[in-house]
PDB file of C-alpha atoms in Angstrom:
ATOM      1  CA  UNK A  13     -27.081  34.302  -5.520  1.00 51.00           C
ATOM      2  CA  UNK A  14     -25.510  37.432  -4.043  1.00 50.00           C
ATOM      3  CA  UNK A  15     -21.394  37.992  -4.258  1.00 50.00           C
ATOM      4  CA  UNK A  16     -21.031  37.261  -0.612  1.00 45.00           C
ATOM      5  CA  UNK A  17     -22.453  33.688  -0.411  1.00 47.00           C
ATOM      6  CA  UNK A  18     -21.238  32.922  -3.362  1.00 42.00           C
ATOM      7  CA  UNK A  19     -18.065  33.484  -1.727  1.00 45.00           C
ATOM      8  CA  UNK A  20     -18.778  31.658   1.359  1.00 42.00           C
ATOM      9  CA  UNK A  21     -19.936  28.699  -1.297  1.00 39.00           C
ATOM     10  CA  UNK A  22     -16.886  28.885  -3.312  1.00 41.00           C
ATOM     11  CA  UNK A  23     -14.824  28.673   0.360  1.00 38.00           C
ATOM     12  CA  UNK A  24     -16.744  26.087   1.857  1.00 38.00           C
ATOM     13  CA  UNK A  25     -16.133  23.637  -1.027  1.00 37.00           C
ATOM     14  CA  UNK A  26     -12.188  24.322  -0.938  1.00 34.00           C
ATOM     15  CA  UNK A  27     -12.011  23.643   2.374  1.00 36.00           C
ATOM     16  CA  UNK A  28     -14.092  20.626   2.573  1.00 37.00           C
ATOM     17  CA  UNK A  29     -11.322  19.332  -0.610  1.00 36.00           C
ATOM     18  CA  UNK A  30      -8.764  20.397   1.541  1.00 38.00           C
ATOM     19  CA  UNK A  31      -9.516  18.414   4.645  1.00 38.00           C
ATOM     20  CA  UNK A  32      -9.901  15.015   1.562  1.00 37.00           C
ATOM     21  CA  UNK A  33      -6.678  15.984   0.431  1.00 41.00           C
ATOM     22  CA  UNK A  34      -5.166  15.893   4.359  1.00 42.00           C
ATOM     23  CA  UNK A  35      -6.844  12.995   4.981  1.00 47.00           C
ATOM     24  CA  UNK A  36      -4.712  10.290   3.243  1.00 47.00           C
ATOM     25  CA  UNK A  37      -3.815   7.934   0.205  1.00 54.00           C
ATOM     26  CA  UNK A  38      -6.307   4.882  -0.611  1.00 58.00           C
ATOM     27  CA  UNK A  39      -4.333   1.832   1.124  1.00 70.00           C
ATOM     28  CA  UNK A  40      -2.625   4.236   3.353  1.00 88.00           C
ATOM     29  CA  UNK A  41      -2.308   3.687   7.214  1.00 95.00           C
ATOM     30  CA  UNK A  42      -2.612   7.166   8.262  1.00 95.00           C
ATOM     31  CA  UNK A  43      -6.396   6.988   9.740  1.00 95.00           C
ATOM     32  CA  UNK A  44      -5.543   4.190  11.778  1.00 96.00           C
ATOM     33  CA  UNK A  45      -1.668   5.513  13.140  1.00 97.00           C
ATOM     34  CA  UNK A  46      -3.850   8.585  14.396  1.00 97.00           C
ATOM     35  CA  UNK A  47      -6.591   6.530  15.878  1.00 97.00           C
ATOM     36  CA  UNK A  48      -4.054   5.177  17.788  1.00 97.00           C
ATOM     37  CA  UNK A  49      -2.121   7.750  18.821  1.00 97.00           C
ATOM     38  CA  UNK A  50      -5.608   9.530  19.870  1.00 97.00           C
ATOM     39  CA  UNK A  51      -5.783   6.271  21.950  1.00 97.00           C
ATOM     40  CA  UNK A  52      -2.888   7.395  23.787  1.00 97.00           C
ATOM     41  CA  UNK A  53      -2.966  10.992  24.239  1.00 96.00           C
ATOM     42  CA  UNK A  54      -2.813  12.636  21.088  1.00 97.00           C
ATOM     43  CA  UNK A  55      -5.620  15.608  19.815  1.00 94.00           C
ATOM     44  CA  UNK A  56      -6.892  17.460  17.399  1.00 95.00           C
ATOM     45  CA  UNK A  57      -3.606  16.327  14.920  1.00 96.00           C
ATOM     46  CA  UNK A  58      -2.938  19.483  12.740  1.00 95.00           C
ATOM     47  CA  UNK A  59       0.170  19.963  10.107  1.00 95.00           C
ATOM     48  CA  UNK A  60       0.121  23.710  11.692  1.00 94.00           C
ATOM     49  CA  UNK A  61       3.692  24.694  12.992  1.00 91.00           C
ATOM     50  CA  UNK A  62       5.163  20.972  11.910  1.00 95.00           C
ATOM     51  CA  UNK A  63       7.465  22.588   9.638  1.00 92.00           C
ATOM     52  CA  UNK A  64       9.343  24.286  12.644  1.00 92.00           C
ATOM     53  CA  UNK A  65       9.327  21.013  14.381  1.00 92.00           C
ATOM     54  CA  UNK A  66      10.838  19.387  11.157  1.00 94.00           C
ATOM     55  CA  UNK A  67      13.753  22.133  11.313  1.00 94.00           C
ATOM     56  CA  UNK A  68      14.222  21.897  14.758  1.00 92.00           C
ATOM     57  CA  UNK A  69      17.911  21.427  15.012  1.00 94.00           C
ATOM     58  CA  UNK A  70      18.841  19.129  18.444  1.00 93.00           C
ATOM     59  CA  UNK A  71      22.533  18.221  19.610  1.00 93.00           C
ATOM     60  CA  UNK A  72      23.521  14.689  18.887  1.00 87.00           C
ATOM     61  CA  UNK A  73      26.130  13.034  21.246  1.00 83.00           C
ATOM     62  CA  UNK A  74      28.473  13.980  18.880  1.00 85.00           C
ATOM     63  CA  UNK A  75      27.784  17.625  18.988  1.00 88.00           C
ATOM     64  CA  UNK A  76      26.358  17.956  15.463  1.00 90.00           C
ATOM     65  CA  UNK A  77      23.274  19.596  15.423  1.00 93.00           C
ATOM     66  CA  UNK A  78      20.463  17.325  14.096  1.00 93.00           C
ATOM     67  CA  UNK A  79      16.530  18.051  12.585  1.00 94.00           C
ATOM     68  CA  UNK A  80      14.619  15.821  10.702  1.00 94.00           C
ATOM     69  CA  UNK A  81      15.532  17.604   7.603  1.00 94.00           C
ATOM     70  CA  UNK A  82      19.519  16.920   7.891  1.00 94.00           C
ATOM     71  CA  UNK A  83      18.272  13.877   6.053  1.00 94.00           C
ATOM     72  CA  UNK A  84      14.843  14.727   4.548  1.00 95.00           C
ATOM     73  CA  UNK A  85      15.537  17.822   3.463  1.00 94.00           C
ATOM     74  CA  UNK A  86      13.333  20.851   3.463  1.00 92.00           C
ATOM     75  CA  UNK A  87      11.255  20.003   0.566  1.00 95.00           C
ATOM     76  CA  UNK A  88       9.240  17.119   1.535  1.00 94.00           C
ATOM     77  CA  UNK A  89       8.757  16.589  -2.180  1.00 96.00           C
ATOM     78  CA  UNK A  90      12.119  15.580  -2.823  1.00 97.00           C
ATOM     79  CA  UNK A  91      14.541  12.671  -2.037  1.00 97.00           C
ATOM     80  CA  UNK A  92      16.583  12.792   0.778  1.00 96.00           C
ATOM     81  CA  UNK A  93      20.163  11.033   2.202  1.00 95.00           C
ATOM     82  CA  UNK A  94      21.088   9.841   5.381  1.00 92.00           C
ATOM     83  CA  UNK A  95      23.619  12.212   7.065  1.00 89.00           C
ATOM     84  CA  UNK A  96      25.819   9.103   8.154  1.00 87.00           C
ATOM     85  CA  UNK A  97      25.295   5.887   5.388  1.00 92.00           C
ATOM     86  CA  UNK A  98      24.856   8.379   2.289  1.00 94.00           C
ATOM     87  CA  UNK A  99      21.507   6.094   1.560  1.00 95.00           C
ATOM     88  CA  UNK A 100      18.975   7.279  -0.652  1.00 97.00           C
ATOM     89  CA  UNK A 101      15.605   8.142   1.383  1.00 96.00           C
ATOM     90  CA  UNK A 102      12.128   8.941  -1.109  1.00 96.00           C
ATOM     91  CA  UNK A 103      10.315  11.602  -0.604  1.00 96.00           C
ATOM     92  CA  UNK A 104       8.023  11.851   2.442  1.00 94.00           C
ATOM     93  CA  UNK A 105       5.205  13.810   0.813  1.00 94.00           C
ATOM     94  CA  UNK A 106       2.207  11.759  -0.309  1.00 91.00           C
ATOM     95  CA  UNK A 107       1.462  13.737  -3.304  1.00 93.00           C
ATOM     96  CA  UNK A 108       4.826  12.218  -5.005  1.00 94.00           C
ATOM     97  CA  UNK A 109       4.955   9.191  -3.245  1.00 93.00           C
ATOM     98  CA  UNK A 110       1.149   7.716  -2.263  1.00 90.00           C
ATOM     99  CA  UNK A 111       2.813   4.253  -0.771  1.00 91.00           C
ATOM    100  CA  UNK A 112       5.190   6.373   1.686  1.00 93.00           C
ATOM    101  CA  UNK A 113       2.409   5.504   4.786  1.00 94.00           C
ATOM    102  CA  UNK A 114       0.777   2.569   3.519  1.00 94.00           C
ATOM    103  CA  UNK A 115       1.925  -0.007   6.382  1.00 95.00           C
ATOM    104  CA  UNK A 116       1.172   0.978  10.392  1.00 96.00           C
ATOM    105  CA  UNK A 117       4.347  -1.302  11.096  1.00 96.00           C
ATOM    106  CA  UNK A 118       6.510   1.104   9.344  1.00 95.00           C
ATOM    107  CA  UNK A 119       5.114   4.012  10.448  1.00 96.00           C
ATOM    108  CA  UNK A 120       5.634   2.906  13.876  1.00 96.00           C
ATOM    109  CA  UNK A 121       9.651   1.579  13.235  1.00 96.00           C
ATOM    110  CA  UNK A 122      10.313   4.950  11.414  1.00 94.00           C
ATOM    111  CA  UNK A 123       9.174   7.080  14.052  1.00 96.00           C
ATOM    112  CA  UNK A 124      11.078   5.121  16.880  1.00 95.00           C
ATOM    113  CA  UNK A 125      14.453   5.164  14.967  1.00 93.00           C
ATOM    114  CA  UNK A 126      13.543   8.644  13.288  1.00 94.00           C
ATOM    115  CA  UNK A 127      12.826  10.619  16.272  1.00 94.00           C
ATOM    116  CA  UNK A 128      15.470   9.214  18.671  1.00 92.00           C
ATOM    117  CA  UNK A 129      18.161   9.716  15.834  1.00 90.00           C
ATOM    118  CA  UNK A 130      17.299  13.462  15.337  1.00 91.00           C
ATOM    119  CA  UNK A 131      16.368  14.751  19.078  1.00 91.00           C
ATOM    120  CA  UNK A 132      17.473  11.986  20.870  1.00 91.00           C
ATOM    121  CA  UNK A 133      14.503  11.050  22.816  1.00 93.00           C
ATOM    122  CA  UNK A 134      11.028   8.649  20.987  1.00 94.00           C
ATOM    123  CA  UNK A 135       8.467  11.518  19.611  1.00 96.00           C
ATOM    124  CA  UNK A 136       4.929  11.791  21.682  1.00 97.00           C
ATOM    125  CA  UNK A 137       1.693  10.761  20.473  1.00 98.00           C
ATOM    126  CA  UNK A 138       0.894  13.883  19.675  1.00 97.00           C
ATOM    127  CA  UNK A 139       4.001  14.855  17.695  1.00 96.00           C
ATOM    128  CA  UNK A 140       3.494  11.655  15.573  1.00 97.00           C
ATOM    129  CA  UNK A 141       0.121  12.740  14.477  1.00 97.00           C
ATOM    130  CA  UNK A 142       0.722  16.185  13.780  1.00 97.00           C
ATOM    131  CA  UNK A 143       3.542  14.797  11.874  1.00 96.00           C
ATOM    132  CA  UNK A 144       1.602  12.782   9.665  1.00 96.00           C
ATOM    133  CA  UNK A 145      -1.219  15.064   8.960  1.00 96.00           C
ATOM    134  CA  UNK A 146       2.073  17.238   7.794  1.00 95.00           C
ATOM    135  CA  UNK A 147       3.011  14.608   5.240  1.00 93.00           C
ATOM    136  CA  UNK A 148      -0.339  14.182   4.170  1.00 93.00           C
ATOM    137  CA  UNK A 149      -0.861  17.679   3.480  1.00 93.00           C
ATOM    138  CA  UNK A 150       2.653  18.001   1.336  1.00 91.00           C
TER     139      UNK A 150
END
């Protein structure tokens, strides 16, 4: 086999391992939270440009600027505290903790209080999707 298909081999195979890895924990509810947020509007989910969205800092009705990582941090990898209660919050990456997504109930509470706490207004179907293919990628 010649250098350059070897090469197109070798990147084939990574990619195809990196779409598994995306793709979620066994016994987590990712698949299904995106089939249903397809269902209402969402597309082609991708973690691409998430991590702005995750820093994106909002004005709270206090006047302290908010983002998801005020609480979560910037390393998804790592435990994070609640700006207000001080309570402990485990990391949001599934490669350090596989049970983060494992219950669709959850996932939907989290993202209801999440999003209106941080930007003030309930994340589309769209950003809830791309959000979790982010975690699942971390």
């Amino acid at each position: 086999m010649n250098k350059c298909r070897y090469d197109n081999v070798i990147i084939v195979c990574l990619l195809a391992l990196a779409s598994l890895s995306v793709q979620a924990a066994p016994g987590s509810a990712i698949p299904e939270m995106l089939k249903k947020y397809e269902a209402a509007g969402g597309h082609d989910f991708s973690a691409q440009g998430v991590q702005a969205l995750w820093e994106k800092k909002v004005p709270a009705k206090d006047g302290k600027l908010r983002s998801c990582s005020t609480c979560h941090g910037a390393d998804l990898t790592k435990s994070g505290k609640h700006a207000r209660s001080g309570k402990h919050i485990d990391p949001m990456a599934l490669s350090v903790n596989p049970g983060r997504f494992s219950k669709a109930k959850k996932i939907r509470k989290w993202f209801k209080r999440n999003c209106k706490w941080a930007w003030g207004r309930e994340c589309t179907a769209q950003e809830k999707g791309d959000f979790l293919r982010f975690f699942a990628s971390q």
